[in-house]
mmCIF file of C-alpha atoms in Angstrom:
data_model
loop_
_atom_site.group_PDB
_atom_site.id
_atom_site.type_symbol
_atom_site.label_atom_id
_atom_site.label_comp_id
_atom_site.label_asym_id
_atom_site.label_seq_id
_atom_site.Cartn_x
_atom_site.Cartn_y
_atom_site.Cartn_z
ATOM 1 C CA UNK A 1 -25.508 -14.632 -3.009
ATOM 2 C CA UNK A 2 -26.408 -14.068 0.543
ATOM 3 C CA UNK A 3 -23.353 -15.079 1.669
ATOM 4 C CA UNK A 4 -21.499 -12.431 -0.544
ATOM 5 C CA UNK A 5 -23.653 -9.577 0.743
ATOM 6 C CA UNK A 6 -23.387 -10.531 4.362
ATOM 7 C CA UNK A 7 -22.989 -8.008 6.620
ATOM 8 C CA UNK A 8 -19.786 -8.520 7.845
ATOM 9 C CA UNK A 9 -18.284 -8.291 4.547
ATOM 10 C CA UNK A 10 -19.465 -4.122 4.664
ATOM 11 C CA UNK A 11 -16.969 -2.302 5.604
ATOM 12 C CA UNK A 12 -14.537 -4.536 3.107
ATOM 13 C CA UNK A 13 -16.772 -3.385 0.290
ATOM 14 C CA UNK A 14 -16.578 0.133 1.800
ATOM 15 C CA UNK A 15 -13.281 -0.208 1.624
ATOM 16 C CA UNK A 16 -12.735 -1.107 -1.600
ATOM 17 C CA UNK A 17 -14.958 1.261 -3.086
ATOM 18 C CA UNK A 18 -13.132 4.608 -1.447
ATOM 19 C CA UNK A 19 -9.761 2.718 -2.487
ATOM 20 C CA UNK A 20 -11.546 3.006 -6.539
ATOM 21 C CA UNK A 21 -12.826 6.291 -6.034
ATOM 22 C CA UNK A 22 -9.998 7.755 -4.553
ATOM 23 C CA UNK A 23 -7.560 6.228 -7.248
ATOM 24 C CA UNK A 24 -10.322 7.418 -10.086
ATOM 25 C CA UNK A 25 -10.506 10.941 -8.963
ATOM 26 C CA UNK A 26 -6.943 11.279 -8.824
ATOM 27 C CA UNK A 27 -6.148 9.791 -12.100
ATOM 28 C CA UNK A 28 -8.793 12.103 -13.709
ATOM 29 C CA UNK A 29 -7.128 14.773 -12.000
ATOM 30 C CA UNK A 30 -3.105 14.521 -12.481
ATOM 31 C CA UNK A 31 -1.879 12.801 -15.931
ATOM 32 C CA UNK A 32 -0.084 9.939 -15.636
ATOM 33 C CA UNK A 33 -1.877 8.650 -12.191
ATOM 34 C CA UNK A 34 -3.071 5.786 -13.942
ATOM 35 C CA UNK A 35 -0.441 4.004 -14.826
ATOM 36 C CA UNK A 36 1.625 0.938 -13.244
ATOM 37 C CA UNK A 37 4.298 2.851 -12.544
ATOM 38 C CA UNK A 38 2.580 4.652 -10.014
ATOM 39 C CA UNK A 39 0.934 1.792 -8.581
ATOM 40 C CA UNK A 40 4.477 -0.027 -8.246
ATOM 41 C CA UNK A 41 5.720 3.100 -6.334
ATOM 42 C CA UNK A 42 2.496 3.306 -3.839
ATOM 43 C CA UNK A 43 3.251 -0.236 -3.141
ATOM 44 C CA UNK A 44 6.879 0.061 -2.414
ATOM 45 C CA UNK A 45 7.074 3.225 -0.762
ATOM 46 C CA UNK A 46 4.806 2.010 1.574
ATOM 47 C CA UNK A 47 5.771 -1.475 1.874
ATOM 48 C CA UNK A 48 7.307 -1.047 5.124
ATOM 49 C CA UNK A 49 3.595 1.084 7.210
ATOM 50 C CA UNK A 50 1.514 -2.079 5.284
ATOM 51 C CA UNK A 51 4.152 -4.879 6.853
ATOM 52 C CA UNK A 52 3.575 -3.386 10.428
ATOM 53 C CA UNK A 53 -0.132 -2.870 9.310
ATOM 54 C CA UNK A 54 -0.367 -6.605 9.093
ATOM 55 C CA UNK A 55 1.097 -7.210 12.070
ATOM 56 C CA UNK A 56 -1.145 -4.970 14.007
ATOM 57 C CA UNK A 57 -4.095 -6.655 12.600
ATOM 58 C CA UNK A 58 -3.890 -9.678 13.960
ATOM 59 C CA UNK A 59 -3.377 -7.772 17.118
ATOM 60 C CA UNK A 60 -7.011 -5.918 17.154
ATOM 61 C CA UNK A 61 -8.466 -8.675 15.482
ATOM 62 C CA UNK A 62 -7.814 -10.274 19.556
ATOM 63 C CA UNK A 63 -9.602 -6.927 20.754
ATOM 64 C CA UNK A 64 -6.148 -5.863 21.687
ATOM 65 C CA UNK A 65 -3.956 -2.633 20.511
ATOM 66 C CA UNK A 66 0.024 -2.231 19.882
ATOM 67 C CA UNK A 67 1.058 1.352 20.879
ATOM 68 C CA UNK A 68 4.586 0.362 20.826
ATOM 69 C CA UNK A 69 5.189 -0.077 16.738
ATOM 70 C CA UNK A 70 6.514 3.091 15.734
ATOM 71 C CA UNK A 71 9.163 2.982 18.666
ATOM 72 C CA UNK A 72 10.061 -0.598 17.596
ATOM 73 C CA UNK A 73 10.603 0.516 13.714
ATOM 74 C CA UNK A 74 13.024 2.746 15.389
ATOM 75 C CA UNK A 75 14.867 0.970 17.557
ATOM 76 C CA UNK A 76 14.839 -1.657 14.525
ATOM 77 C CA UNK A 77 16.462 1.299 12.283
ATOM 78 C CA UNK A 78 18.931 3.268 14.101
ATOM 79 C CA UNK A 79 20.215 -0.728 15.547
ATOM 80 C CA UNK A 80 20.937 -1.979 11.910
ATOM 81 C CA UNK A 81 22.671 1.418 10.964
ATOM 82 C CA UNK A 82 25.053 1.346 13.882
ATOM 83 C CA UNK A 83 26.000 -2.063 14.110
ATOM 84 C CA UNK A 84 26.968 -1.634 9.941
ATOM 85 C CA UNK A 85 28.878 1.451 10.459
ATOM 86 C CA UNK A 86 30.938 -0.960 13.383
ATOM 87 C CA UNK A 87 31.305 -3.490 10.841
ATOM 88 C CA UNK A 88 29.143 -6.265 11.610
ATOM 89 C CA UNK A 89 27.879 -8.912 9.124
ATOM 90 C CA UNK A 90 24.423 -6.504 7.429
ATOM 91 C CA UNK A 91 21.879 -10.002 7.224
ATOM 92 C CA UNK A 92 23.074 -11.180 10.797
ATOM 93 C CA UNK A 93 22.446 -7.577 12.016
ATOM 94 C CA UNK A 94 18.779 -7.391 9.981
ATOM 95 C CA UNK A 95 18.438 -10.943 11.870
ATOM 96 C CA UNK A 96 19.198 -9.788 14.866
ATOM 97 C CA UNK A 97 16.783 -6.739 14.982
ATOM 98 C CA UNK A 98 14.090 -8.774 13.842
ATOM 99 C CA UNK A 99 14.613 -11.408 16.531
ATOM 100 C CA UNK A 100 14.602 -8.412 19.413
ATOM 101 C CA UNK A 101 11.590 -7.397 17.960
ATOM 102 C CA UNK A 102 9.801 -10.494 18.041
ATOM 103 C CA UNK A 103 11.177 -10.971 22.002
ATOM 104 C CA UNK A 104 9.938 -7.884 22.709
ATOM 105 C CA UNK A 105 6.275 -8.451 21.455
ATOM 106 C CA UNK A 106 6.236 -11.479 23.159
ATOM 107 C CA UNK A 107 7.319 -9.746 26.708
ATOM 108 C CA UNK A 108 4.827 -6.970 25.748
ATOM 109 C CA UNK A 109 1.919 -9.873 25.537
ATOM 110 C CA UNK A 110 2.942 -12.021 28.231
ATOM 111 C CA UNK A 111 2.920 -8.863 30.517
ATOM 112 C CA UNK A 112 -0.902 -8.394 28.892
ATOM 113 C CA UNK A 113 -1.390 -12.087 29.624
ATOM 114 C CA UNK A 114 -0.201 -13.221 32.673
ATOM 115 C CA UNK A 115 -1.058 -10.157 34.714
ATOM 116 C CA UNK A 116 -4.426 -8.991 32.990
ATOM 117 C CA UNK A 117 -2.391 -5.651 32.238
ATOM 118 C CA UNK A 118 -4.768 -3.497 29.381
ATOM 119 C CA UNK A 119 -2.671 -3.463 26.210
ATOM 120 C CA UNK A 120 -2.914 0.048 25.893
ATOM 121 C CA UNK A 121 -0.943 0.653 28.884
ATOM 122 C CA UNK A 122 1.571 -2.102 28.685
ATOM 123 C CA UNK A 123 2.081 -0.899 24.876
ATOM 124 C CA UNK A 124 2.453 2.499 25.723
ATOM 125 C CA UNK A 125 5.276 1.697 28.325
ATOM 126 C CA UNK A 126 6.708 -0.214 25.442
ATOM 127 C CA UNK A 127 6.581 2.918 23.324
ATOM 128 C CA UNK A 128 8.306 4.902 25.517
ATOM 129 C CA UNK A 129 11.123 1.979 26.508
ATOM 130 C CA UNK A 130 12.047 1.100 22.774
ATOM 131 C CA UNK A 131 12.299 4.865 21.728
ATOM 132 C CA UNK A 132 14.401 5.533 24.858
ATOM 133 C CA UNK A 133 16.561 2.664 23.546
ATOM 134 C CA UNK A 134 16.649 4.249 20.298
ATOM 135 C CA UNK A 135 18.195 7.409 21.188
ATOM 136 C CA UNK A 136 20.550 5.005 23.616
ATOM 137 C CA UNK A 137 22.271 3.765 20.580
ATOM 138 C CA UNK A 138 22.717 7.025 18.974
ATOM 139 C CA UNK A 139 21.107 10.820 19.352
ATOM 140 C CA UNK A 140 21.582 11.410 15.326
ATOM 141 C CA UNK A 141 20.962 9.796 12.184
ATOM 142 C CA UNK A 142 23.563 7.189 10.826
ATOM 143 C CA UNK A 143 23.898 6.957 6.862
ATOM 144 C CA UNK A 144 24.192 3.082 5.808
ATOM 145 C CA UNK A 145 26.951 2.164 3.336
ATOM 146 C CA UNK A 146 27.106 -1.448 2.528
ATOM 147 C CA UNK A 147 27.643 -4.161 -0.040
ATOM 148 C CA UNK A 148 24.837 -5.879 0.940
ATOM 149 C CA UNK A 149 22.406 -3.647 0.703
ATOM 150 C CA UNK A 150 23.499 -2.155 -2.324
ATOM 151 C CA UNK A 151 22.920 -5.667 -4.116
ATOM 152 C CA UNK A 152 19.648 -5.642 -2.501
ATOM 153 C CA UNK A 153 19.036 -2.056 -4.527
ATOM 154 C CA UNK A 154 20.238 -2.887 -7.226
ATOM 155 C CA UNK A 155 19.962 -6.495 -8.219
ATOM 156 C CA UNK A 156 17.396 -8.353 -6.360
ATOM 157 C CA UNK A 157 13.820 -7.148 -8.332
ATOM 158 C CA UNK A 158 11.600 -8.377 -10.190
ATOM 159 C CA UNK A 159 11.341 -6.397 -13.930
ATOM 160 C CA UNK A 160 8.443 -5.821 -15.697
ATOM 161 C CA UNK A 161 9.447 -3.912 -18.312
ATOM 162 C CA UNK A 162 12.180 -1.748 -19.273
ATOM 163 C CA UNK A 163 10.824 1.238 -16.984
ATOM 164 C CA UNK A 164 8.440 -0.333 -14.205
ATOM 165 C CA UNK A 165 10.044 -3.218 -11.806
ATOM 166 C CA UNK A 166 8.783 -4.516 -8.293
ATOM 167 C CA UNK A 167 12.215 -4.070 -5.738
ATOM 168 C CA UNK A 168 12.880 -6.371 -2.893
ATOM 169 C CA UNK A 169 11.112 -4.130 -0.329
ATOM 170 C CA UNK A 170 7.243 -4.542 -2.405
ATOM 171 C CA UNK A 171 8.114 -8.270 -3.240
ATOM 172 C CA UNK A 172 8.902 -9.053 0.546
ATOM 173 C CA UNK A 173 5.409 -7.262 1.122
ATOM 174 C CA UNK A 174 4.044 -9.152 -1.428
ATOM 175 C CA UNK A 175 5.478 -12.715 0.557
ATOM 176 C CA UNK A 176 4.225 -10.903 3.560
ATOM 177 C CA UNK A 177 0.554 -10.425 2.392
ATOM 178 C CA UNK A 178 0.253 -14.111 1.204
ATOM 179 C CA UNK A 179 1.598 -15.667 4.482
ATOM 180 C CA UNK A 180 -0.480 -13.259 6.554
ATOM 181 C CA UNK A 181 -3.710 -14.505 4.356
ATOM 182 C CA UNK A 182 -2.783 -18.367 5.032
ATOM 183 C CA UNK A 183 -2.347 -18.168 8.615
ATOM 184 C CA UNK A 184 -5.265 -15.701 9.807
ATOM 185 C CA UNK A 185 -7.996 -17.774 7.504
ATOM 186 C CA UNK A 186 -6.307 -21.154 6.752
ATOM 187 C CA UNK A 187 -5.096 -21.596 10.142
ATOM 188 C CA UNK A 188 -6.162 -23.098 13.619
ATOM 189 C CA UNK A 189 -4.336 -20.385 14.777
ATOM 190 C CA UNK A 190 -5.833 -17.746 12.913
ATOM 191 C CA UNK A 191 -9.481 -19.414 13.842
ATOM 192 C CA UNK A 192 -8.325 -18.905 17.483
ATOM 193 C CA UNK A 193 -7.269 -15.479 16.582
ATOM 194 C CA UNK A 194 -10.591 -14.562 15.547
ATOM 195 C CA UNK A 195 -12.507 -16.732 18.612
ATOM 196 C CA UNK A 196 -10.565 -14.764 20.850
ATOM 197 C CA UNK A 197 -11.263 -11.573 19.614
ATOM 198 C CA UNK A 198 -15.470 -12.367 19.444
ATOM 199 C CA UNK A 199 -15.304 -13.734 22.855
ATOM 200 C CA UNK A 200 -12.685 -14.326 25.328
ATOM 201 C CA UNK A 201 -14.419 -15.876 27.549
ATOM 202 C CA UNK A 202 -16.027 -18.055 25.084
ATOM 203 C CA UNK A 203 -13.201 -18.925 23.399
ATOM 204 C CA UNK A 204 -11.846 -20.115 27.125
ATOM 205 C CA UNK A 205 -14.674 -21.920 27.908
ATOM 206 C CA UNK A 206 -14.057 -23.841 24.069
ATOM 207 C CA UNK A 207 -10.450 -25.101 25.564
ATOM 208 C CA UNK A 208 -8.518 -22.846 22.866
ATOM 209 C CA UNK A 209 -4.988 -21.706 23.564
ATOM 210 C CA UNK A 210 -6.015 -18.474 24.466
ATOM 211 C CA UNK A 211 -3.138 -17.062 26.683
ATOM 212 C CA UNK A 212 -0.256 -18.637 24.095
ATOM 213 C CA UNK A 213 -2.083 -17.350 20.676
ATOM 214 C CA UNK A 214 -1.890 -13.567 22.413
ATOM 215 C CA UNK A 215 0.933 -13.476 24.020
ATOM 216 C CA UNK A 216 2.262 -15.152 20.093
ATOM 217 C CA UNK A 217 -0.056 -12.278 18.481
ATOM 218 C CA UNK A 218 2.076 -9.387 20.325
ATOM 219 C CA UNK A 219 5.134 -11.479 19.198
ATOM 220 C CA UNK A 220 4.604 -11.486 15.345
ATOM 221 C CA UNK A 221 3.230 -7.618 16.062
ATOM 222 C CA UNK A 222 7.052 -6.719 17.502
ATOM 223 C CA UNK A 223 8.221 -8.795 14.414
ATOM 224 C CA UNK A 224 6.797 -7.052 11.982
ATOM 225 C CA UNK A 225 7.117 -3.410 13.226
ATOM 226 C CA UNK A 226 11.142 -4.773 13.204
ATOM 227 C CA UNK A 227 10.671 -6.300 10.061
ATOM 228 C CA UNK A 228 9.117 -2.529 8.667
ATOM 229 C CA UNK A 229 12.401 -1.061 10.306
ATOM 230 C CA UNK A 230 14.442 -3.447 7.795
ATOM 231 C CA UNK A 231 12.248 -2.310 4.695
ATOM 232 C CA UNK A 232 12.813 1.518 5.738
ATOM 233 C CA UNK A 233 16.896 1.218 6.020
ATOM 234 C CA UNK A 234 16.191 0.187 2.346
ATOM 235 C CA UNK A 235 14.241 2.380 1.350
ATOM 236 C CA UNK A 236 16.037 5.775 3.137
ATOM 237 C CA UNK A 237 19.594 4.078 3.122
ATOM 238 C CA UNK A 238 19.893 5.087 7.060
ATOM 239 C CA UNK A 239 18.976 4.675 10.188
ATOM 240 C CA UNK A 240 17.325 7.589 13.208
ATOM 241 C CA UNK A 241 15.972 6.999 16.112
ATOM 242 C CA UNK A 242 13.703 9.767 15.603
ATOM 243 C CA UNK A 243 12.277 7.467 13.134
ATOM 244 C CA UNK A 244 8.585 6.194 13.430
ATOM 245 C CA UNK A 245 7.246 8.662 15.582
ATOM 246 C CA UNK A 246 3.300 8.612 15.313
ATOM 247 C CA UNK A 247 3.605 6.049 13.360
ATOM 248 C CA UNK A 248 1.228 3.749 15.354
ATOM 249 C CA UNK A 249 -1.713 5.736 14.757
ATOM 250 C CA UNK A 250 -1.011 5.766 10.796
ATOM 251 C CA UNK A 251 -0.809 1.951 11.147
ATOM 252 C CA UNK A 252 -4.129 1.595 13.967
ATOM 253 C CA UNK A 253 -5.996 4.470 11.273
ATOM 254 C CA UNK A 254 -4.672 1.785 8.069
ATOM 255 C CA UNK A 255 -6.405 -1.395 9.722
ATOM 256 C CA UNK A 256 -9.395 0.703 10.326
ATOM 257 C CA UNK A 257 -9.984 1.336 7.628
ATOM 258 C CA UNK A 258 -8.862 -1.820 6.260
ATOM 259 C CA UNK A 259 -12.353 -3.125 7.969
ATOM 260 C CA UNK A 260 -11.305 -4.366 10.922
ATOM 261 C CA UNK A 261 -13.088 -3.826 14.034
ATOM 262 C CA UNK A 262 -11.516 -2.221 17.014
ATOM 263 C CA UNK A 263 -13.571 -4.705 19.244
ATOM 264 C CA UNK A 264 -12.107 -7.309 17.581
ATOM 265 C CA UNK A 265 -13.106 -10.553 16.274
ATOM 266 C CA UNK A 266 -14.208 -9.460 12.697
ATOM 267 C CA UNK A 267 -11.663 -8.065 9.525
ATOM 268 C CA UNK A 268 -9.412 -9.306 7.031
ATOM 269 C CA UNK A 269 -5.675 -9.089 5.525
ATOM 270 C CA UNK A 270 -6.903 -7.906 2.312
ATOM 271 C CA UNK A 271 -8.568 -4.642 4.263
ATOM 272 C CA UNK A 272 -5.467 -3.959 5.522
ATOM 273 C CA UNK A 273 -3.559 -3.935 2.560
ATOM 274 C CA UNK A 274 -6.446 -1.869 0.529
ATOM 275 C CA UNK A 275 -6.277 0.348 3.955
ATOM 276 C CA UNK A 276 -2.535 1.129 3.240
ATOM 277 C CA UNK A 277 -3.534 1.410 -0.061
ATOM 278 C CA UNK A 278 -5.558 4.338 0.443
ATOM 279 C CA UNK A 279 -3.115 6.226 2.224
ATOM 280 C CA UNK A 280 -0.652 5.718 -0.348
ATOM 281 C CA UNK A 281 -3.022 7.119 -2.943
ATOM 282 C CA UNK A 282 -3.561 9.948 -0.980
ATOM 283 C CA UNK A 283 -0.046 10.823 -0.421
ATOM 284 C CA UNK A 284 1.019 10.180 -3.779
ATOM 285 C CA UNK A 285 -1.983 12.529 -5.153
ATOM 286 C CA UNK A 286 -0.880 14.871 -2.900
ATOM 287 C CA UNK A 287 2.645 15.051 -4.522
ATOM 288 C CA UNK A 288 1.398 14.855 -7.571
ATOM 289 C CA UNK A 289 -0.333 17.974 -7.175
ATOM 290 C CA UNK A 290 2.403 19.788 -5.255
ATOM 291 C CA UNK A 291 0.218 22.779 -3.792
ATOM 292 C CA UNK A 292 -1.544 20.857 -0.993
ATOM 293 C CA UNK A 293 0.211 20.821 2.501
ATOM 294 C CA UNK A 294 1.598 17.527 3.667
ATOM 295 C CA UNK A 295 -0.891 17.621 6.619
ATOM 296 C CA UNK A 296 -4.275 17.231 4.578
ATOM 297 C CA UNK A 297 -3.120 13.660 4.109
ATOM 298 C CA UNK A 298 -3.647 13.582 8.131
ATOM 299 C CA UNK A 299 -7.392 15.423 7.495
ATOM 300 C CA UNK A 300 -8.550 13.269 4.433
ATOM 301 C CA UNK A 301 -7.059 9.760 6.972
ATOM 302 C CA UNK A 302 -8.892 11.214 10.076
ATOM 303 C CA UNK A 303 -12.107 12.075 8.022
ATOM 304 C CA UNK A 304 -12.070 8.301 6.911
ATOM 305 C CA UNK A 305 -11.357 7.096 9.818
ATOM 306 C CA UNK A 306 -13.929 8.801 11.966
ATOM 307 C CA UNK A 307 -16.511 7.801 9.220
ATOM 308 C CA UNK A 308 -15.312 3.957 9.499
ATOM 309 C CA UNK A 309 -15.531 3.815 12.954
ATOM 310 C CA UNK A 310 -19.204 5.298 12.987
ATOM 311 C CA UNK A 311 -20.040 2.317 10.209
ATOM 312 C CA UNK A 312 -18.409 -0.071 12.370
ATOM 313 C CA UNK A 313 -20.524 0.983 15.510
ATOM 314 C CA UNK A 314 -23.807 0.887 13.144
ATOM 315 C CA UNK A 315 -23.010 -2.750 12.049
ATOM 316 C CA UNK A 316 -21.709 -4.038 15.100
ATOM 317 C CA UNK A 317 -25.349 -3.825 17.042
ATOM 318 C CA UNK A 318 -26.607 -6.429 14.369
ATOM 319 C CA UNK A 319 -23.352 -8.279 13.369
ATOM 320 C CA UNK A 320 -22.135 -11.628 15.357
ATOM 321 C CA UNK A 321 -18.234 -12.210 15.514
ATOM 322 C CA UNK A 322 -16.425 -14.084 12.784
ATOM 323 C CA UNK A 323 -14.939 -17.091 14.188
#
């Protein structure tokens, strides 16, 4: 029992318990809230923020930060709806933007690395390099029209009944989740993920890979903000490099919330998701009610995370680092 009501497993609690109440309140609220439908439909239409929310967690679970993901998910984006519209082969072009992605984090991190650059800087050159080559592909949106990704839409799902069915953007963020669980807590990698982010120096001084697991963190960070670019070409059928933008801080504000400390070294995968979770129910209950401006979604997100943050700094005088 102690172990279940250790400390560092607050602000997962905390985060599971807004995720109920919010979802409660709103299905009280609007008829029909409560109903799989609508949980199918949070889940996919934000499959795409909770892939790159993953991927960002195992960057501030090093202590680290990733300013660059919303330009990335761009770049990713407008790439795959050019290179269709030329005619080139849809997976090899998905391929392609995922592998750029992945090179990128990895020249992000061994920038971070190699030079003791702060990640907020190096990241936020990133930002403004990948947009830049956004808008070098094309100024305007491109439309996407292919055979490929119309057997995507319409064939590859998994049904559930006759009205509610899980598409291939919410099943790949279902693969996503599961393979994100298994390597941060199953994983010597992970363990070094976590060592890292309680103590660098420590974690040095242990003989751990320390400069190869961040520079591979930053890699699988580029990855998935790519790999989010590929679910939202589904999901909007096009491409824009306009794409994405604050997108980073909707991802950082989703992790947060999610549990995991900025300082790194303590949170989990399952935080993340309920994180993205919570923004999705606020969205949704916002259309659902249809009289709210769009930008109380940003109020009710910066409320929670400004009140995460404070628990966070109340815990972490007490708390050791998860390793």
């Amino acid at each position: 029992m102690n172990a279940i009501f250790n400390k560092k497993y607050i602000p997962l609690f905390a985060t599971a318990v807004v995720l109920i109440i919010l979802y409660s309140i709103a299905s009280v609220l609007y008829e029909g809230f409560f109903s799989i439908l609508v949980i199918t439909n949070i889940f996919y239409d934000n499959a795409y923020l909770g892939v790159i929310a993953i991927g960002m967690t195992f960057i501030i679970l090093t202590g680290g930060i990733d300013l660059s993901v919303g330009s990335v998910f761009a770049f990713a984006t407008i790439l795959i709806a050019s290179m269709i519209e030329k005619g080139y082969s849809a997976p090899m072009v998905i391929l392609l933007a995922v592998v750029l992605g992945l090179i990128f984090g990895i020249f992000q991190g061994l920038l971070i690395h190699l030079f003791d650059m702060p990640p907020f800087l190096v990241t936020l050159g990133g930002m403004f390099f990948a947009r830049g080559a956004a808008f070098m592909i094309s100024m305007e949106s491109i439309g996407i029209s292919n055979k490929f990704y119309d057997w995507v839409l319409d064939d590859l799902m998994l049904r559930i009944n006759d009205q509610v069915y899980l598409p291939a953007s919410t099943l790949f963020f279902f693969g996503t989740i599961i393979v994100a669980l298994y390597v941060a807590h199953l994983t010597k990698f992970g363990r070094c993920i976590y060592a890292i982010g309680g103590s660098e120096d420590s974690a040095l001084l242990m003989g751990l890979p320390v400069g190869i697991v961040k520079v591979l963190v930053y890699g699988i960070g580029g990855m998935c903000s790519a790999l989010g670019g590929v679910l939202y070409t589904f999901f909007t059928g096009s491409g824009n490099p306009s794409n994405g933008v604050g997108l980073e801080l909707d991802v950082i504000a989703s992790v947060v919330i999610g549990g995991t400390l900025l300082t790194g070294g303590s949170g989990y995968i399952v935080g993340t998701v309920m994180g993205v979770l919570i923004y999705g129910t606020i969205q949704c209950a916002l259309m659902f009610d249809g009289r709210l401006n769009s930008w109380w979604l940003r109020i009710a997100i910066g409320v929670l995370l400004l009140l995460f943050i404070l628990m966070q700094r109340i815990l972490s005088k007490n708390s050791e680092p998860e390793v």
